[in-house]
XYZ file of C-alpha atoms in Angstrom:
267
model
C 3.448 -12.840 -12.268
C 3.462 -9.200 -12.052
C 4.700 -7.035 -14.545
C 8.047 -5.359 -13.112
C 8.818 -2.439 -14.148
C 12.034 -0.014 -13.004
C 12.270 3.239 -13.107
C 15.082 4.777 -14.132
C 16.968 7.574 -14.874
C 20.426 8.063 -14.147
C 19.542 12.132 -14.131
C 18.291 13.577 -10.872
C 15.202 15.745 -10.821
C 13.364 14.572 -13.828
C 10.384 13.399 -11.954
C 10.975 9.631 -11.376
C 9.966 9.483 -7.542
C 7.188 11.569 -8.188
C 6.519 9.142 -11.214
C 6.608 5.518 -8.769
C 4.637 6.953 -5.876
C 1.503 8.196 -8.190
C 2.092 5.444 -11.285
C 1.754 2.938 -8.062
C -1.641 5.109 -6.648
C -3.475 5.586 -9.858
C -2.508 1.807 -10.630
C -3.961 0.847 -7.366
C -7.043 3.145 -7.728
C -7.617 0.745 -11.088
C -7.934 -2.312 -9.035
C -4.282 -3.158 -10.175
C -2.506 -5.495 -6.774
C 0.689 -3.305 -6.561
C 4.297 -3.559 -4.762
C 6.434 -0.528 -4.782
C 9.721 -1.359 -4.167
C 12.253 2.135 -2.700
C 15.669 1.391 -3.917
C 17.286 4.392 -3.708
C 18.781 5.602 0.045
C 16.868 8.873 -0.077
C 14.318 6.856 0.621
C 11.633 9.574 -1.355
C 9.203 7.334 -2.406
C 9.009 5.994 1.134
C 7.970 8.733 2.267
C 6.030 10.185 -0.425
C 3.826 7.116 0.110
C 3.354 8.222 3.670
C 5.607 5.517 5.530
C 8.042 7.520 7.992
C 11.436 5.881 7.221
C 12.828 6.682 9.874
C 10.194 4.537 12.003
C 10.850 1.329 9.897
C 12.989 -1.200 11.740
C 13.548 -3.645 8.547
C 14.265 -2.396 4.672
C 14.643 -3.382 1.531
C 18.638 -3.092 3.109
C 17.140 -6.254 5.275
C 16.021 -7.766 1.742
C 19.274 -7.495 -0.513
C 22.055 -8.132 2.490
C 19.981 -10.698 5.011
C 17.985 -12.064 2.345
C 15.370 -11.271 4.347
C 11.279 -11.977 2.603
C 9.802 -9.358 1.089
C 6.652 -9.894 2.769
C 7.504 -9.693 6.455
C 9.354 -6.033 5.499
C 6.083 -4.472 3.287
C 4.170 -1.677 4.673
C 0.859 -1.082 3.381
C 0.687 2.587 2.634
C -2.226 4.706 4.716
C -3.721 6.167 1.731
C -2.517 5.172 -1.504
C -4.736 1.003 -1.701
C -0.632 -0.353 -2.526
C 2.042 -1.715 -0.515
C 5.888 -0.581 -0.294
C 9.397 -2.026 0.513
C 10.777 0.870 2.378
C 13.616 2.494 2.020
C 15.992 4.358 4.630
C 19.784 5.593 5.178
C 20.645 1.651 5.945
C 20.454 1.235 1.723
C 23.885 3.028 1.721
C 25.178 0.548 2.731
C 24.401 -2.444 0.693
C 26.263 -2.046 -2.436
C 29.607 -2.136 -0.011
C 28.181 -5.103 2.040
C 27.083 -7.027 -1.312
C 31.127 -6.555 -2.655
C 32.140 -10.597 -3.135
C 29.175 -11.403 -2.831
C 27.979 -13.984 -4.950
C 25.280 -13.323 -7.404
C 24.791 -10.008 -5.854
C 23.502 -8.296 -9.092
C 20.603 -11.400 -8.171
C 19.441 -10.171 -5.444
C 16.109 -8.231 -5.414
C 15.487 -10.571 -8.824
C 15.588 -13.604 -6.468
C 13.967 -11.766 -3.312
C 10.804 -10.653 -5.879
C 10.003 -13.301 -7.549
C 8.664 -14.786 -3.805
C 5.550 -12.751 -4.000
C 5.526 -12.208 -7.615
C 2.029 -13.688 -7.641
C 0.491 -11.987 -5.241
C 0.719 -8.368 -6.724
C 0.073 -7.611 -10.331
C 2.717 -4.688 -10.873
C 5.693 -4.346 -9.318
C 7.163 -1.052 -9.641
C 10.934 0.027 -8.338
C 12.205 3.444 -7.892
C 15.703 3.481 -8.783
C 18.809 5.528 -7.590
C 19.452 8.509 -9.788
C 22.991 6.848 -10.842
C 23.622 3.616 -12.370
C 25.377 1.799 -9.670
C 24.844 -1.987 -8.025
C 21.176 -0.733 -6.924
C 20.480 0.586 -10.167
C 21.541 -2.867 -11.486
C 19.725 -4.963 -9.316
C 16.822 -3.181 -10.731
C 17.382 -3.754 -14.130
C 18.507 -7.523 -13.429
C 14.403 -7.931 -11.183
C 13.009 -5.815 -14.654
C 10.708 -6.932 -17.297
C 10.769 -3.558 -18.233
C 12.141 -0.102 -18.252
C 10.109 2.890 -17.774
C 12.056 6.081 -18.651
C 11.285 8.805 -17.034
C 13.063 12.028 -18.536
C 12.574 15.623 -18.716
C 12.420 17.197 -22.560
C 15.822 19.100 -22.992
C 19.302 18.619 -24.557
C 21.211 17.004 -21.726
C 18.437 14.682 -20.819
C 18.929 12.970 -24.482
C 22.402 12.871 -23.328
C 21.724 11.248 -20.245
C 18.895 8.615 -22.325
C 22.069 8.123 -24.806
C 23.982 6.202 -21.755
C 21.065 4.903 -19.894
C 20.139 2.971 -22.625
C 23.331 1.292 -23.119
C 22.974 0.319 -19.690
C 20.012 -1.369 -20.719
C 21.465 -3.043 -23.752
C 24.352 -4.209 -21.858
C 22.049 -5.835 -19.227
C 19.671 -7.578 -21.424
C 22.849 -8.924 -23.524
C 24.787 -10.144 -20.021
C 22.056 -11.141 -17.279
C 18.931 -9.754 -18.196
C 17.857 -11.310 -22.045
C 14.306 -9.986 -21.056
C 15.222 -6.546 -20.291
C 13.848 -3.878 -23.046
C 12.534 -0.435 -22.634
C 8.848 -0.367 -21.620
C 8.574 3.176 -22.758
C 9.449 7.239 -21.886
C 7.896 8.906 -20.524
C 7.865 12.737 -20.473
C 7.581 14.437 -17.977
C 7.533 18.586 -16.193
C 6.632 19.332 -19.463
C 6.037 22.361 -21.099
C 4.499 22.748 -24.691
C 5.139 26.490 -24.361
C 9.004 25.958 -24.563
C 10.153 25.434 -28.094
C 13.161 23.072 -26.617
C 10.536 21.022 -25.598
C 8.561 20.342 -28.227
C 11.618 20.185 -30.260
C 12.968 16.478 -27.602
C 9.629 15.491 -27.946
C 10.109 15.492 -31.805
C 13.570 13.749 -31.756
C 12.100 10.818 -29.186
C 9.127 10.194 -31.055
C 11.693 9.934 -34.387
C 13.745 7.552 -32.166
C 11.153 5.370 -30.558
C 8.243 5.822 -32.061
C 5.369 3.706 -30.051
C 7.836 3.818 -26.743
C 6.677 7.577 -26.174
C 4.227 7.335 -23.851
C 0.872 9.265 -25.632
C 0.748 10.857 -21.624
C 2.880 13.722 -20.648
C 3.461 14.828 -17.091
C 2.882 18.435 -16.591
C 4.592 21.025 -14.593
C 1.983 21.334 -11.737
C 2.330 22.750 -8.712
C 0.302 20.137 -6.781
C 2.310 17.395 -7.619
C 5.383 19.351 -5.672
C 3.564 20.145 -2.540
C 1.978 16.086 -2.291
C 4.959 14.198 -1.163
C 5.139 16.962 2.336
C 2.681 15.324 3.017
C 2.817 11.952 2.320
C 0.499 11.585 0.038
C 0.264 10.783 -3.914
C -1.108 13.790 -6.039
C -4.622 11.956 -5.890
C -5.228 11.580 -2.894
C -3.773 15.241 -2.034
C -6.083 17.086 -5.073
C -7.897 14.122 -7.543
C -8.780 16.798 -9.581
C -5.256 18.681 -10.160
C -4.025 18.183 -13.983
C -1.251 16.382 -12.455
C -3.188 13.215 -10.600
C -5.390 13.271 -13.887
C -2.218 13.000 -16.236
C -0.986 9.515 -13.870
C -4.642 8.401 -13.894
C -4.159 8.137 -17.931
C -0.874 7.137 -17.584
C -2.212 4.461 -15.078
C -4.353 3.164 -17.794
C -2.058 3.687 -20.776
C 0.800 1.092 -18.671
C -2.220 -1.328 -18.155
C -3.632 -0.863 -22.009
C 0.157 -1.691 -23.511
C 0.386 -4.768 -20.543
C -3.126 -6.107 -22.013
C -1.744 -5.487 -26.064
C 0.905 -7.472 -24.867
C 0.037 -10.890 -23.242
C -2.694 -10.623 -25.764
C 0.279 -10.571 -28.824
C 1.615 -13.567 -26.575
C -1.401 -15.519 -26.867
C -1.823 -14.658 -30.547
C -5.204 -12.563 -30.145
C -5.654 -9.010 -30.985
C -6.423 -6.202 -28.721
C -9.256 -3.537 -29.643
C -7.158 0.011 -29.272
């Protein structure tokens, strides 16, 4: 069964969608079968993967509202070697149309279960708000990858997100946990960056990924070309960072499965 990771942060502009697209491409490059679910009405993960959100006839809206099968909606990413479940403006109506629907927070979970055996990883790019769409992402996920900048206000937002994750785990999805905290737009020359980074290590320990994603022009340019950065400039610092992150994600998953099986994995 696929490992389902929701990539979330209610604060915008922290590199969440950039992480979703580039981690998907990097995991696919490591021969992992990958589905990227775009759960944001802006459709940035769809466009960043090279799929025109304006041309898709059916989207994740149809999966959530009309229960269309996921395998009929997914599109193969031309350059990335992974599948994307696209989103567009139609998704803004989903919350309203799901009001009063029984088990509405489980719609995505139910849909993804049908294709879970087809993939090794399913990444969910959640919108930058704690709404019904994000709740669907958290209920469908095994773990949450939190992308955040190392700045003061980010810590306040992180606290709110952690509380939300705990409430979802207590009430709807008991298996949900924090998969990892990823430091994005990282600039080690900034003293505040180092202070916040140290606080993250102090409070979350090994949950903080060793990999950091640097500020990188190529990462910012790649979406305008509809490409993950590794296909735009594979030698850029951003590309190398996401490949390193993919390796770390895979190692963590191997370690988790080994622990469940009672064996030991060497670092």
